[in-house]
Amino acid sequence: MTTLQPQADVSSATTDIHARGAEKAGTGRVLLAAPRGYCAGVDRAVDVVEKALDLYGAPVYVRKEIVHNKYVVEMLSKRGAIFVQETDEVPEGARVVFSAHGVSPHVRQAAQERGLYAIDATCPLVTKVHREAVRFASQDYDIVLVGHEGHEEVEGTYGEAPEHIQVVGTPDEVSSIEVRDPERVVWISQTTLSVDETQQTVDRLRQRFPLLINPPSDDICYATQNRQVAVKTIAPHVDVMVVVGSANSSNSVRLVEVALEAGAGSAYRVDKADELHVEWFEGAQTVGLTSGASVPEILVREVVNWLSEHGFPTVEEVRTETETTTFALPRNLRADLSAQGRDDARPHARRMNGPDHTS
């Protein structure tokens, strides 16, 4: 096994997350990516639902999954959150939380017409993309939204200016774009895409539209990029890469693709440890492990324990970046907390080591 890249901070497992099972038999090792798991936007969104339940009591309705993770949705459901697909499923006058992926103006209007008390948990980085769409549409640009059609974030952004936006999912789809003026085209993107794949699509766009305008700042989320960089650092040195994350989590699915492209012998996505298969690791000496941006750390710990029990007792954390970003709670929720004399407890360090996401 070759030496890891010099920017990676590799150390033996000494923290509590790795303690259990450290004495198990076996010579295999795990390279544990850092950063991994909850990003600031996900942590905020989960916090919104938790604090709403604490403040108002159950039920609190949530449009769509608050974040794309089965475990998180199940745990919040047990606490009294009711997840619905559309606002017309919410009783008139009730409280509804909009998910981290954002919603279109049409959804906001529908909630208002039903007299719903809306708490907007949209990630601020997604909100930034929405504002870009509105601004470029007001300037009468044709907007190319690089993203996956049908994804909730893309639906929300598209809804800001449907008469100006076209969605493109792959470089090959660029040829089908029709614009009014090739000199007035701008691109924006879904925040959870693969950096490399997005760049390929943008390169193809620029071949067609040489005067293509870039968004004023990078649309791909810092956390998405950080997790991909960590995987790229680890992947060339592992026989198997495991990504913890749900199938509908775009950034988790991308991490599997990034791992394979960066040289991992094989890569698998699982929701939790009991989805792992022993045969995946036959003949392997080194396993890489990471998690998507909506995954609580308890699920990673369970995979670490499973690997320890199956011949991989040594864990080395490979850190490529330290994240400190936090986001404030939505204004109306902060006001309600304040009116009840409750501290909103933010900003705070992202929860990484608690027993689950509700700690």
PDB file of C-alpha atoms in Angstrom, residues 160-297:
ATOM      1  CA  GLU A 160     -38.381  30.270  -9.394  1.00  0.00           C
ATOM      2  CA  ALA A 161     -38.261  31.053 -13.126  1.00  0.00           C
ATOM      3  CA  PRO A 162     -39.663  28.210 -15.253  1.00  0.00           C
ATOM      4  CA  GLU A 163     -39.956  30.375 -18.348  1.00  0.00           C
ATOM      5  CA  HIS A 164     -36.210  31.051 -18.282  1.00  0.00           C
ATOM      6  CA  ILE A 165     -34.723  27.766 -17.019  1.00  0.00           C
ATOM      7  CA  GLN A 166     -33.762  24.567 -18.816  1.00  0.00           C
ATOM      8  CA  VAL A 167     -32.502  21.561 -16.831  1.00  0.00           C
ATOM      9  CA  VAL A 168     -29.507  19.613 -18.097  1.00  0.00           C
ATOM     10  CA  GLY A 169     -28.433  16.409 -16.359  1.00  0.00           C
ATOM     11  CA  THR A 170     -25.440  15.224 -18.404  1.00  0.00           C
ATOM     12  CA  PRO A 171     -22.971  16.616 -20.954  1.00  0.00           C
ATOM     13  CA  ASP A 172     -24.762  14.699 -23.710  1.00  0.00           C
ATOM     14  CA  GLU A 173     -27.973  16.629 -23.028  1.00  0.00           C
ATOM     15  CA  VAL A 174     -26.317  19.949 -23.866  1.00  0.00           C
ATOM     16  CA  SER A 175     -26.951  19.503 -27.587  1.00  0.00           C
ATOM     17  CA  SER A 176     -30.721  19.640 -27.045  1.00  0.00           C
ATOM     18  CA  ILE A 177     -30.671  23.119 -25.475  1.00  0.00           C
ATOM     19  CA  GLU A 178     -32.322  25.927 -27.427  1.00  0.00           C
ATOM     20  CA  VAL A 179     -31.758  29.541 -26.407  1.00  0.00           C
ATOM     21  CA  ARG A 180     -32.974  32.882 -27.671  1.00  0.00           C
ATOM     22  CA  ASP A 181     -29.595  34.603 -27.663  1.00  0.00           C
ATOM     23  CA  PRO A 182     -26.337  32.559 -27.448  1.00  0.00           C
ATOM     24  CA  GLU A 183     -24.633  35.594 -25.933  1.00  0.00           C
ATOM     25  CA  ARG A 184     -27.033  35.767 -22.992  1.00  0.00           C
ATOM     26  CA  VAL A 185     -26.809  32.346 -21.380  1.00  0.00           C
ATOM     27  CA  VAL A 186     -25.866  31.640 -17.764  1.00  0.00           C
ATOM     28  CA  TRP A 187     -25.465  28.372 -15.880  1.00  0.00           C
ATOM     29  CA  ILE A 188     -26.301  27.502 -12.282  1.00  0.00           C
ATOM     30  CA  SER A 189     -26.296  24.093 -10.611  1.00  0.00           C
ATOM     31  CA  GLN A 190     -27.796  21.748  -8.083  1.00  0.00           C
ATOM     32  CA  THR A 191     -25.649  21.967  -4.946  1.00  0.00           C
ATOM     33  CA  THR A 192     -25.043  18.226  -4.443  1.00  0.00           C
ATOM     34  CA  LEU A 193     -23.528  17.201  -7.771  1.00  0.00           C
ATOM     35  CA  SER A 194     -20.170  15.662  -8.541  1.00  0.00           C
ATOM     36  CA  VAL A 195     -17.709  18.498  -9.077  1.00  0.00           C
ATOM     37  CA  ASP A 196     -16.010  16.716 -11.977  1.00  0.00           C
ATOM     38  CA  GLU A 197     -19.219  15.732 -13.755  1.00  0.00           C
ATOM     39  CA  THR A 198     -20.599  19.250 -13.427  1.00  0.00           C
ATOM     40  CA  GLN A 199     -17.406  20.667 -14.910  1.00  0.00           C
ATOM     41  CA  GLN A 200     -17.728  18.315 -17.884  1.00  0.00           C
ATOM     42  CA  THR A 201     -21.245  19.576 -18.503  1.00  0.00           C
ATOM     43  CA  VAL A 202     -20.156  23.197 -18.171  1.00  0.00           C
ATOM     44  CA  ASP A 203     -17.260  22.597 -20.579  1.00  0.00           C
ATOM     45  CA  ARG A 204     -19.719  21.218 -23.123  1.00  0.00           C
ATOM     46  CA  LEU A 205     -21.983  24.199 -22.571  1.00  0.00           C
ATOM     47  CA  ARG A 206     -19.104  26.567 -23.168  1.00  0.00           C
ATOM     48  CA  GLN A 207     -18.283  24.841 -26.445  1.00  0.00           C
ATOM     49  CA  ARG A 208     -21.814  25.655 -27.629  1.00  0.00           C
ATOM     50  CA  PHE A 209     -22.013  29.072 -25.971  1.00  0.00           C
ATOM     51  CA  PRO A 210     -18.530  30.631 -25.736  1.00  0.00           C
ATOM     52  CA  LEU A 211     -19.877  33.659 -23.855  1.00  0.00           C
ATOM     53  CA  LEU A 212     -21.542  31.477 -21.213  1.00  0.00           C
ATOM     54  CA  ILE A 213     -21.723  33.331 -17.896  1.00  0.00           C
ATOM     55  CA  ASN A 214     -20.680  31.658 -14.648  1.00  0.00           C
ATOM     56  CA  PRO A 215     -22.668  32.067 -11.422  1.00  0.00           C
ATOM     57  CA  PRO A 216     -21.129  34.710  -9.149  1.00  0.00           C
ATOM     58  CA  SER A 217     -19.886  32.010  -6.765  1.00  0.00           C
ATOM     59  CA  ASP A 218     -19.589  28.236  -6.797  1.00  0.00           C
ATOM     60  CA  ASP A 219     -23.028  26.620  -6.550  1.00  0.00           C
ATOM     61  CA  ILE A 220     -21.816  23.169  -5.529  1.00  0.00           C
ATOM     62  CA  CYS A 221     -21.969  23.015  -1.746  1.00  0.00           C
ATOM     63  CA  TYR A 222     -18.677  23.293   0.141  1.00  0.00           C
ATOM     64  CA  ALA A 223     -19.594  20.141   2.079  1.00  0.00           C
ATOM     65  CA  THR A 224     -20.290  18.181  -1.098  1.00  0.00           C
ATOM     66  CA  GLN A 225     -16.898  19.217  -2.449  1.00  0.00           C
ATOM     67  CA  ASN A 226     -15.116  18.440   0.827  1.00  0.00           C
ATOM     68  CA  ARG A 227     -16.563  14.942   1.004  1.00  0.00           C
ATOM     69  CA  GLN A 228     -15.597  14.272  -2.584  1.00  0.00           C
ATOM     70  CA  VAL A 229     -12.032  15.471  -1.980  1.00  0.00           C
ATOM     71  CA  ALA A 230     -11.729  13.194   1.045  1.00  0.00           C
ATOM     72  CA  VAL A 231     -12.926  10.222  -1.001  1.00  0.00           C
ATOM     73  CA  LYS A 232     -10.538  11.061  -3.846  1.00  0.00           C
ATOM     74  CA  THR A 233      -7.683  11.076  -1.324  1.00  0.00           C
ATOM     75  CA  ILE A 234      -8.584   7.701   0.134  1.00  0.00           C
ATOM     76  CA  ALA A 235      -9.881   5.818  -2.907  1.00  0.00           C
ATOM     77  CA  PRO A 236      -6.524   4.992  -4.589  1.00  0.00           C
ATOM     78  CA  HIS A 237      -5.437   3.200  -1.401  1.00  0.00           C
ATOM     79  CA  VAL A 238      -8.455   1.004  -0.706  1.00  0.00           C
ATOM     80  CA  ASP A 239      -9.692  -2.309  -2.031  1.00  0.00           C
ATOM     81  CA  VAL A 240     -13.292  -1.515  -1.122  1.00  0.00           C
ATOM     82  CA  MET A 241     -15.013   1.797  -0.452  1.00  0.00           C
ATOM     83  CA  VAL A 242     -18.201   1.899   1.639  1.00  0.00           C
ATOM     84  CA  VAL A 243     -20.446   4.963   1.443  1.00  0.00           C
ATOM     85  CA  VAL A 244     -23.158   5.243   4.084  1.00  0.00           C
ATOM     86  CA  GLY A 245     -26.173   7.070   2.689  1.00  0.00           C
ATOM     87  CA  SER A 246     -29.654   6.587   1.278  1.00  0.00           C
ATOM     88  CA  ALA A 247     -30.414   5.830  -2.357  1.00  0.00           C
ATOM     89  CA  ASN A 248     -32.264   9.122  -2.842  1.00  0.00           C
ATOM     90  CA  SER A 249     -29.331  11.127  -1.477  1.00  0.00           C
ATOM     91  CA  SER A 250     -27.693  12.652  -4.524  1.00  0.00           C
ATOM     92  CA  ASN A 251     -24.425  13.461  -2.784  1.00  0.00           C
ATOM     93  CA  SER A 252     -24.156   9.923  -1.356  1.00  0.00           C
ATOM     94  CA  VAL A 253     -24.681   8.338  -4.767  1.00  0.00           C
ATOM     95  CA  ARG A 254     -22.066  10.698  -6.225  1.00  0.00           C
ATOM     96  CA  LEU A 255     -19.537   9.593  -3.582  1.00  0.00           C
ATOM     97  CA  VAL A 256     -19.732   6.024  -4.897  1.00  0.00           C
ATOM     98  CA  GLU A 257     -19.061   7.279  -8.415  1.00  0.00           C
ATOM     99  CA  VAL A 258     -16.201   9.498  -7.233  1.00  0.00           C
ATOM    100  CA  ALA A 259     -14.606   6.584  -5.369  1.00  0.00           C
ATOM    101  CA  LEU A 260     -14.630   4.352  -8.438  1.00  0.00           C
ATOM    102  CA  GLU A 261     -13.321   7.105 -10.696  1.00  0.00           C
ATOM    103  CA  ALA A 262     -10.509   7.826  -8.202  1.00  0.00           C
ATOM    104  CA  GLY A 263      -9.276   4.241  -8.123  1.00  0.00           C
ATOM    105  CA  ALA A 264     -11.127   2.261  -5.464  1.00  0.00           C
ATOM    106  CA  GLY A 265     -11.219  -1.439  -6.285  1.00  0.00           C
ATOM    107  CA  SER A 266     -14.971  -1.479  -5.695  1.00  0.00           C
ATOM    108  CA  ALA A 267     -17.520   0.769  -4.001  1.00  0.00           C
ATOM    109  CA  TYR A 268     -20.877   0.189  -2.341  1.00  0.00           C
ATOM    110  CA  ARG A 269     -23.588   2.385  -0.848  1.00  0.00           C
ATOM    111  CA  VAL A 270     -25.541   1.173   2.174  1.00  0.00           C
ATOM    112  CA  ASP A 271     -28.109   2.759   4.452  1.00  0.00           C
ATOM    113  CA  LYS A 272     -26.797   0.904   7.487  1.00  0.00           C
ATOM    114  CA  ALA A 273     -24.422  -1.822   8.625  1.00  0.00           C
ATOM    115  CA  ASP A 274     -26.812  -4.749   8.235  1.00  0.00           C
ATOM    116  CA  GLU A 275     -26.837  -4.151   4.462  1.00  0.00           C
ATOM    117  CA  LEU A 276     -23.129  -5.030   4.211  1.00  0.00           C
ATOM    118  CA  HIS A 277     -22.160  -8.378   2.662  1.00  0.00           C
ATOM    119  CA  VAL A 278     -19.141 -10.408   3.765  1.00  0.00           C
ATOM    120  CA  GLU A 279     -18.310 -11.368   0.191  1.00  0.00           C
ATOM    121  CA  TRP A 280     -17.670  -7.709  -0.704  1.00  0.00           C
ATOM    122  CA  PHE A 281     -14.568  -7.784   1.476  1.00  0.00           C
ATOM    123  CA  GLU A 282     -13.071 -11.164   0.536  1.00  0.00           C
ATOM    124  CA  GLY A 283      -9.363 -10.698  -0.132  1.00  0.00           C
ATOM    125  CA  ALA A 284      -9.449  -7.032   0.871  1.00  0.00           C
ATOM    126  CA  GLN A 285      -6.827  -5.522   3.173  1.00  0.00           C
ATOM    127  CA  THR A 286      -7.966  -1.896   3.292  1.00  0.00           C
ATOM    128  CA  VAL A 287     -11.513  -0.550   3.348  1.00  0.00           C
ATOM    129  CA  GLY A 288     -12.431   3.103   2.841  1.00  0.00           C
ATOM    130  CA  LEU A 289     -15.426   4.480   4.701  1.00  0.00           C
ATOM    131  CA  THR A 290     -17.355   7.718   4.364  1.00  0.00           C
ATOM    132  CA  SER A 291     -20.919   8.988   4.617  1.00  0.00           C
ATOM    133  CA  GLY A 292     -23.121  11.413   2.748  1.00  0.00           C
ATOM    134  CA  ALA A 293     -23.974  14.871   4.031  1.00  0.00           C
ATOM    135  CA  SER A 294     -27.337  13.781   5.506  1.00  0.00           C
ATOM    136  CA  VAL A 295     -26.026  10.797   7.490  1.00  0.00           C
ATOM    137  CA  PRO A 296     -25.844  10.834  11.319  1.00  0.00           C
ATOM    138  CA  GLU A 297     -22.627   9.519  12.810  1.00  0.00           C
TER     139      GLU A 297
END
